[in-house]
Coordinates of C-alpha atoms in Angstrom, one line a residue:
M5 CA 6.0 -0.9 28.0
I6 CA 2.8 0.8 26.8
K7 CA -0.5 0.6 28.7
Y8 CA -4.0 1.9 27.9
T9 CA -6.9 3.2 29.9
E10 CA -10.7 2.8 29.4
D11 CA -10.7 6.6 28.9
H12 CA -8.6 6.1 25.8
E13 CA -5.3 7.4 27.1
W14 CA -2.0 5.7 26.5
L15 CA 1.0 5.5 28.8
N16 CA 4.6 4.8 27.7
I17 CA 6.3 3.7 30.9
D18 CA 10.0 4.1 31.4
G19 CA 11.2 3.3 34.9
D20 CA 9.2 5.5 37.3
T21 CA 8.1 7.9 34.6
A22 CA 5.2 7.6 32.2
T23 CA 4.5 9.7 29.1
V24 CA 0.8 10.1 28.5
G25 CA -1.4 11.0 25.5
I26 CA -4.7 10.2 23.9
T27 CA -5.1 7.1 21.7
H28 CA -5.6 7.1 17.9
H29 CA -9.2 5.9 18.6
A30 CA -9.8 9.0 20.9
Q31 CA -8.4 11.5 18.4
D32 CA -10.4 9.9 15.6
A33 CA -13.6 10.1 17.7
L34 CA -12.9 13.7 18.6
G35 CA -12.1 15.0 15.1
D36 CA -9.8 17.9 14.5
V37 CA -8.3 19.0 17.9
V38 CA -8.3 22.8 18.2
F39 CA -7.2 23.4 21.8
V40 CA -5.5 21.5 24.6
E41 CA -5.3 22.5 28.3
L42 CA -2.4 20.9 30.0
P43 CA -1.7 20.6 33.7
E44 CA 1.0 22.5 35.5
V45 CA 4.4 21.0 36.0
G46 CA 4.8 20.0 39.7
A47 CA 1.1 19.4 40.2
T48 CA 0.1 16.1 41.7
F49 CA -3.1 14.2 40.9
E50 CA -4.8 11.1 42.1
Q51 CA -5.7 8.4 39.6
K52 CA -8.8 9.3 37.5
A53 CA -8.6 13.0 38.4
T54 CA -9.1 15.5 35.6
A55 CA -5.6 16.6 34.5
G56 CA -6.5 18.4 31.3
V57 CA -9.0 19.2 28.6
V58 CA -8.9 18.5 24.8
E59 CA -11.3 20.4 22.6
S60 CA -12.1 19.6 19.0
V61 CA -14.5 20.8 16.4
K62 CA -17.0 18.2 17.6
A63 CA -16.6 18.3 21.4
A64 CA -14.6 18.9 24.5
A65 CA -13.3 16.0 26.6
D66 CA -11.5 15.7 29.9
V67 CA -8.1 14.1 30.0
Y68 CA -7.9 11.9 33.1
M69 CA -4.8 11.1 35.1
P70 CA -4.2 7.4 34.3
V71 CA -2.2 6.8 37.5
T72 CA -1.4 8.8 40.7
G73 CA 1.6 11.0 40.4
E74 CA 3.3 14.3 39.8
I75 CA 3.5 16.1 36.5
T76 CA 7.1 16.4 35.5
A77 CA 6.8 17.8 32.0
V78 CA 4.1 19.0 29.5
N79 CA 4.3 19.1 25.7
E80 CA 4.6 22.8 25.0
A81 CA 4.6 22.0 21.2
L82 CA 1.0 20.7 21.7
R83 CA -0.2 24.0 23.1
D84 CA 1.2 25.7 20.0
D85 CA -0.1 23.1 17.5
P86 CA -3.0 21.1 19.0
A87 CA -3.3 19.2 15.7
L88 CA -0.3 17.1 16.8
A89 CA -2.8 15.1 18.8
N90 CA -4.4 14.1 15.5
T91 CA -1.4 13.8 13.2
D92 CA 0.9 11.9 15.7
P93 CA -1.1 10.9 18.8
L94 CA 1.4 8.2 19.9
G95 CA 4.4 10.4 19.3
A96 CA 4.8 14.2 18.9
G97 CA 1.2 14.6 20.2
W98 CA 2.0 13.4 23.8
F99 CA 0.3 15.5 26.6
F100 CA 2.4 15.2 29.8
K101 CA 4.9 13.1 31.8
I102 CA 4.1 11.7 35.2
K103 CA 6.4 10.5 38.0
L104 CA 4.6 7.5 39.3
S105 CA 3.6 7.5 42.9
N106 CA 2.0 4.1 42.9
P107 CA 3.4 1.8 40.2
A108 CA 1.0 -1.0 41.3
E109 CA -1.8 1.0 39.6
L110 CA -0.3 0.0 36.3
D111 CA -1.4 -3.6 36.8
A112 CA -5.0 -2.6 36.3
L113 CA -4.4 -1.0 32.9
M114 CA -4.8 -2.7 29.6
D115 CA -2.0 -3.9 27.3
E116 CA -2.3 -3.3 23.5
T117 CA -4.2 -6.5 22.8
A118 CA -6.8 -5.9 25.5
Y119 CA -7.2 -2.3 24.4
S120 CA -7.7 -3.3 20.8
S121 CA -10.5 -5.6 21.9
F122 CA -11.9 -2.9 24.2
S123 CA -11.9 -0.1 21.6
G124 CA -13.1 -2.3 18.8

């Protein structure tokens, strides 16, 4: 199950874990991504807290925690090659994995149809 936030992040939910990245729309708006700051594994964040930063040739943007939880993994390949966020935002360009603390928060996120309408 994939969900989307109004901050243009996607979550691929598998059990009590979600993989998070930025959407195609977000990477397109940012332009060429040149740097990604990822959270530390083991850190916990509340929903909507800043969990990372993505910098492009056009701007820098915060990456928000889409749901409350603990970081269980980060994409080291993205640190070495930030352009993965542009070339494969929904695959190899994932940012981090979260162990969900409050799965009920997922109910307020958008499905693909709603996100498509939202992002235009």
